[in-house]
């Protein structure tokens, strides 16, 4: 069981910035990736950004150029710097941890979620 704790959500005006942090503990040996998902009301959870243990990154198209994922998988920490926020970024953001099997990621833990609200 992997436990994940997130920090850093809140209320910000459009155009503003927030930084989310996440730390993993528990059965964290051989994590392959850590990432951030988000879920807005009445919408499905979507992958926002993922950082692999090899350093590669993946981003949701709508956040490319505005959000940056960073961290150290070996140290079980990941961050999400969010700039130029818009109301469409409003959602609960979840940290997750992945391992791989057969070349595919599978989730081994979720954080409790942190609310990000972008509003004037």
PDB file of C-alpha atoms in Angstrom:
ATOM      1  CA  UNK A   1       0.000   0.000   0.000  1.00  0.00           C
ATOM      2  CA  UNK A   2       1.362   3.376  -1.032  1.00  0.00           C
ATOM      3  CA  UNK A   3       0.236   6.435   0.885  1.00  0.00           C
ATOM      4  CA  UNK A   4       0.341   9.829  -0.770  1.00  0.00           C
ATOM      5  CA  UNK A   5      -0.131  13.241   0.818  1.00  0.00           C
ATOM      6  CA  UNK A   6      -0.700  16.403  -1.220  1.00  0.00           C
ATOM      7  CA  UNK A   7      -0.174  20.036  -0.275  1.00  0.00           C
ATOM      8  CA  UNK A   8      -0.706  23.370  -1.929  1.00  0.00           C
ATOM      9  CA  UNK A   9      -4.207  23.718  -3.286  1.00  0.00           C
ATOM     10  CA  UNK A  10      -6.294  26.829  -2.789  1.00  0.00           C
ATOM     11  CA  UNK A  11      -8.087  29.764  -4.372  1.00  0.00           C
ATOM     12  CA  UNK A  12      -6.310  31.848  -6.988  1.00  0.00           C
ATOM     13  CA  UNK A  13      -7.379  34.520  -9.472  1.00  0.00           C
ATOM     14  CA  UNK A  14      -7.245  33.843 -13.219  1.00  0.00           C
ATOM     15  CA  UNK A  15      -3.694  34.257 -14.471  1.00  0.00           C
ATOM     16  CA  UNK A  16      -2.263  33.326 -11.106  1.00  0.00           C
ATOM     17  CA  UNK A  17      -0.023  30.467 -10.046  1.00  0.00           C
ATOM     18  CA  UNK A  18      -0.065  27.616  -7.563  1.00  0.00           C
ATOM     19  CA  UNK A  19       2.422  24.897  -6.693  1.00  0.00           C
ATOM     20  CA  UNK A  20       1.271  21.468  -5.578  1.00  0.00           C
ATOM     21  CA  UNK A  21       3.492  19.066  -3.669  1.00  0.00           C
ATOM     22  CA  UNK A  22       3.149  15.346  -3.050  1.00  0.00           C
ATOM     23  CA  UNK A  23       5.104  12.883  -0.943  1.00  0.00           C
ATOM     24  CA  UNK A  24       4.755   9.089  -0.991  1.00  0.00           C
ATOM     25  CA  UNK A  25       5.363   6.604   1.802  1.00  0.00           C
ATOM     26  CA  UNK A  26       4.652   2.935   2.473  1.00  0.00           C
ATOM     27  CA  UNK A  27       5.328   0.237  -0.129  1.00  0.00           C
ATOM     28  CA  UNK A  28       7.221   2.612  -2.397  1.00  0.00           C
ATOM     29  CA  UNK A  29       9.954   0.311  -3.663  1.00  0.00           C
ATOM     30  CA  UNK A  30      10.372   0.476  -7.426  1.00  0.00           C
ATOM     31  CA  UNK A  31       7.862   3.164  -8.238  1.00  0.00           C
ATOM     32  CA  UNK A  32       7.894   3.757 -11.987  1.00  0.00           C
ATOM     33  CA  UNK A  33       6.194   7.124 -12.044  1.00  0.00           C
ATOM     34  CA  UNK A  34       4.315   9.716 -10.047  1.00  0.00           C
ATOM     35  CA  UNK A  35       1.795  12.085 -11.449  1.00  0.00           C
ATOM     36  CA  UNK A  36      -1.164  14.390 -11.062  1.00  0.00           C
ATOM     37  CA  UNK A  37      -4.748  13.837 -12.089  1.00  0.00           C
ATOM     38  CA  UNK A  38      -7.690  16.171 -11.725  1.00  0.00           C
ATOM     39  CA  UNK A  39     -11.431  15.804 -11.567  1.00  0.00           C
ATOM     40  CA  UNK A  40     -13.870  18.650 -12.106  1.00  0.00           C
ATOM     41  CA  UNK A  41     -17.540  18.388 -11.076  1.00  0.00           C
ATOM     42  CA  UNK A  42     -19.470  16.012 -13.324  1.00  0.00           C
ATOM     43  CA  UNK A  43     -16.365  15.195 -15.342  1.00  0.00           C
ATOM     44  CA  UNK A  44     -14.115  12.165 -15.471  1.00  0.00           C
ATOM     45  CA  UNK A  45     -10.760  12.131 -13.771  1.00  0.00           C
ATOM     46  CA  UNK A  46      -8.000  13.003 -16.241  1.00  0.00           C
ATOM     47  CA  UNK A  47      -4.242  12.764 -16.264  1.00  0.00           C
ATOM     48  CA  UNK A  48      -2.682  16.208 -16.008  1.00  0.00           C
ATOM     49  CA  UNK A  49       1.015  15.342 -15.882  1.00  0.00           C
ATOM     50  CA  UNK A  50       3.249  12.362 -15.208  1.00  0.00           C
ATOM     51  CA  UNK A  51       6.936  12.100 -14.326  1.00  0.00           C
ATOM     52  CA  UNK A  52       8.656   8.770 -14.901  1.00  0.00           C
ATOM     53  CA  UNK A  53      11.562   7.383 -12.920  1.00  0.00           C
ATOM     54  CA  UNK A  54      13.669   7.916 -16.037  1.00  0.00           C
ATOM     55  CA  UNK A  55      12.836  11.605 -16.091  1.00  0.00           C
ATOM     56  CA  UNK A  56      10.400  11.682 -18.999  1.00  0.00           C
ATOM     57  CA  UNK A  57       7.234  13.735 -18.711  1.00  0.00           C
ATOM     58  CA  UNK A  58       3.742  13.638 -20.190  1.00  0.00           C
ATOM     59  CA  UNK A  59       1.205  16.456 -20.122  1.00  0.00           C
ATOM     60  CA  UNK A  60      -2.447  16.971 -20.895  1.00  0.00           C
ATOM     61  CA  UNK A  61      -2.579  19.074 -24.062  1.00  0.00           C
ATOM     62  CA  UNK A  62      -4.505  21.889 -22.408  1.00  0.00           C
ATOM     63  CA  UNK A  63      -1.818  22.456 -19.754  1.00  0.00           C
ATOM     64  CA  UNK A  64       1.282  22.240 -21.955  1.00  0.00           C
ATOM     65  CA  UNK A  65       3.354  25.383 -21.623  1.00  0.00           C
ATOM     66  CA  UNK A  66       1.576  26.396 -18.419  1.00  0.00           C
ATOM     67  CA  UNK A  67       2.159  23.515 -15.998  1.00  0.00           C
ATOM     68  CA  UNK A  68       5.468  21.898 -15.105  1.00  0.00           C
ATOM     69  CA  UNK A  69       5.900  18.609 -13.268  1.00  0.00           C
ATOM     70  CA  UNK A  70       9.121  17.994 -11.381  1.00  0.00           C
ATOM     71  CA  UNK A  71      10.441  15.899  -8.561  1.00  0.00           C
ATOM     72  CA  UNK A  72      12.491  12.840  -7.751  1.00  0.00           C
ATOM     73  CA  UNK A  73      10.817   9.457  -8.005  1.00  0.00           C
ATOM     74  CA  UNK A  74      13.680   7.840  -6.093  1.00  0.00           C
ATOM     75  CA  UNK A  75      12.899  10.241  -3.231  1.00  0.00           C
ATOM     76  CA  UNK A  76       9.153   9.720  -3.685  1.00  0.00           C
ATOM     77  CA  UNK A  77       8.291  13.361  -4.212  1.00  0.00           C
ATOM     78  CA  UNK A  78       6.618  15.174  -7.074  1.00  0.00           C
ATOM     79  CA  UNK A  79       5.551  18.761  -7.645  1.00  0.00           C
ATOM     80  CA  UNK A  80       3.247  20.524 -10.048  1.00  0.00           C
ATOM     81  CA  UNK A  81       3.907  24.185 -10.825  1.00  0.00           C
ATOM     82  CA  UNK A  82       0.770  25.676 -12.350  1.00  0.00           C
ATOM     83  CA  UNK A  83       1.010  29.064 -14.077  1.00  0.00           C
ATOM     84  CA  UNK A  84      -1.458  31.148 -16.071  1.00  0.00           C
ATOM     85  CA  UNK A  85      -4.351  29.396 -14.386  1.00  0.00           C
ATOM     86  CA  UNK A  86      -7.820  29.677 -15.872  1.00  0.00           C
ATOM     87  CA  UNK A  87     -11.264  28.854 -14.450  1.00  0.00           C
ATOM     88  CA  UNK A  88     -11.169  25.679 -16.569  1.00  0.00           C
ATOM     89  CA  UNK A  89      -8.351  24.432 -14.341  1.00  0.00           C
ATOM     90  CA  UNK A  90     -10.693  24.382 -11.344  1.00  0.00           C
ATOM     91  CA  UNK A  91     -10.833  20.811 -10.026  1.00  0.00           C
ATOM     92  CA  UNK A  92      -9.747  18.482  -7.274  1.00  0.00           C
ATOM     93  CA  UNK A  93      -6.158  17.493  -8.007  1.00  0.00           C
ATOM     94  CA  UNK A  94      -4.951  14.035  -7.017  1.00  0.00           C
ATOM     95  CA  UNK A  95      -1.407  12.782  -6.735  1.00  0.00           C
ATOM     96  CA  UNK A  96      -0.818   9.196  -7.830  1.00  0.00           C
ATOM     97  CA  UNK A  97       1.952   6.633  -7.888  1.00  0.00           C
ATOM     98  CA  UNK A  98       2.463   4.026 -10.600  1.00  0.00           C
ATOM     99  CA  UNK A  99       4.396   0.865 -11.188  1.00  0.00           C
ATOM    100  CA  UNK A 100       4.724  -0.934 -14.509  1.00  0.00           C
ATOM    101  CA  UNK A 101       3.820  -4.390 -15.705  1.00  0.00           C
ATOM    102  CA  UNK A 102       4.185  -5.585 -19.261  1.00  0.00           C
ATOM    103  CA  UNK A 103       5.121  -2.079 -20.335  1.00  0.00           C
ATOM    104  CA  UNK A 104       1.957  -0.498 -18.933  1.00  0.00           C
ATOM    105  CA  UNK A 105       1.512   1.762 -15.931  1.00  0.00           C
ATOM    106  CA  UNK A 106      -0.824   0.696 -13.143  1.00  0.00           C
ATOM    107  CA  UNK A 107      -1.705   2.811 -10.131  1.00  0.00           C
ATOM    108  CA  UNK A 108      -0.614   1.668  -6.684  1.00  0.00           C
ATOM    109  CA  UNK A 109      -1.778   4.649  -4.672  1.00  0.00           C
ATOM    110  CA  UNK A 110      -3.813   7.868  -4.671  1.00  0.00           C
ATOM    111  CA  UNK A 111      -3.660  10.936  -2.548  1.00  0.00           C
ATOM    112  CA  UNK A 112      -6.731  12.338  -0.844  1.00  0.00           C
ATOM    113  CA  UNK A 113      -7.016  15.206  -3.301  1.00  0.00           C
ATOM    114  CA  UNK A 114      -6.559  18.943  -2.963  1.00  0.00           C
ATOM    115  CA  UNK A 115      -8.999  21.551  -4.264  1.00  0.00           C
ATOM    116  CA  UNK A 116      -7.772  24.111  -6.781  1.00  0.00           C
ATOM    117  CA  UNK A 117     -10.235  26.918  -7.513  1.00  0.00           C
ATOM    118  CA  UNK A 118      -9.515  29.591 -10.101  1.00  0.00           C
ATOM    119  CA  UNK A 119     -11.929  32.470  -9.760  1.00  0.00           C
ATOM    120  CA  UNK A 120     -12.040  36.226  -9.548  1.00  0.00           C
TER     121      UNK A 120
END
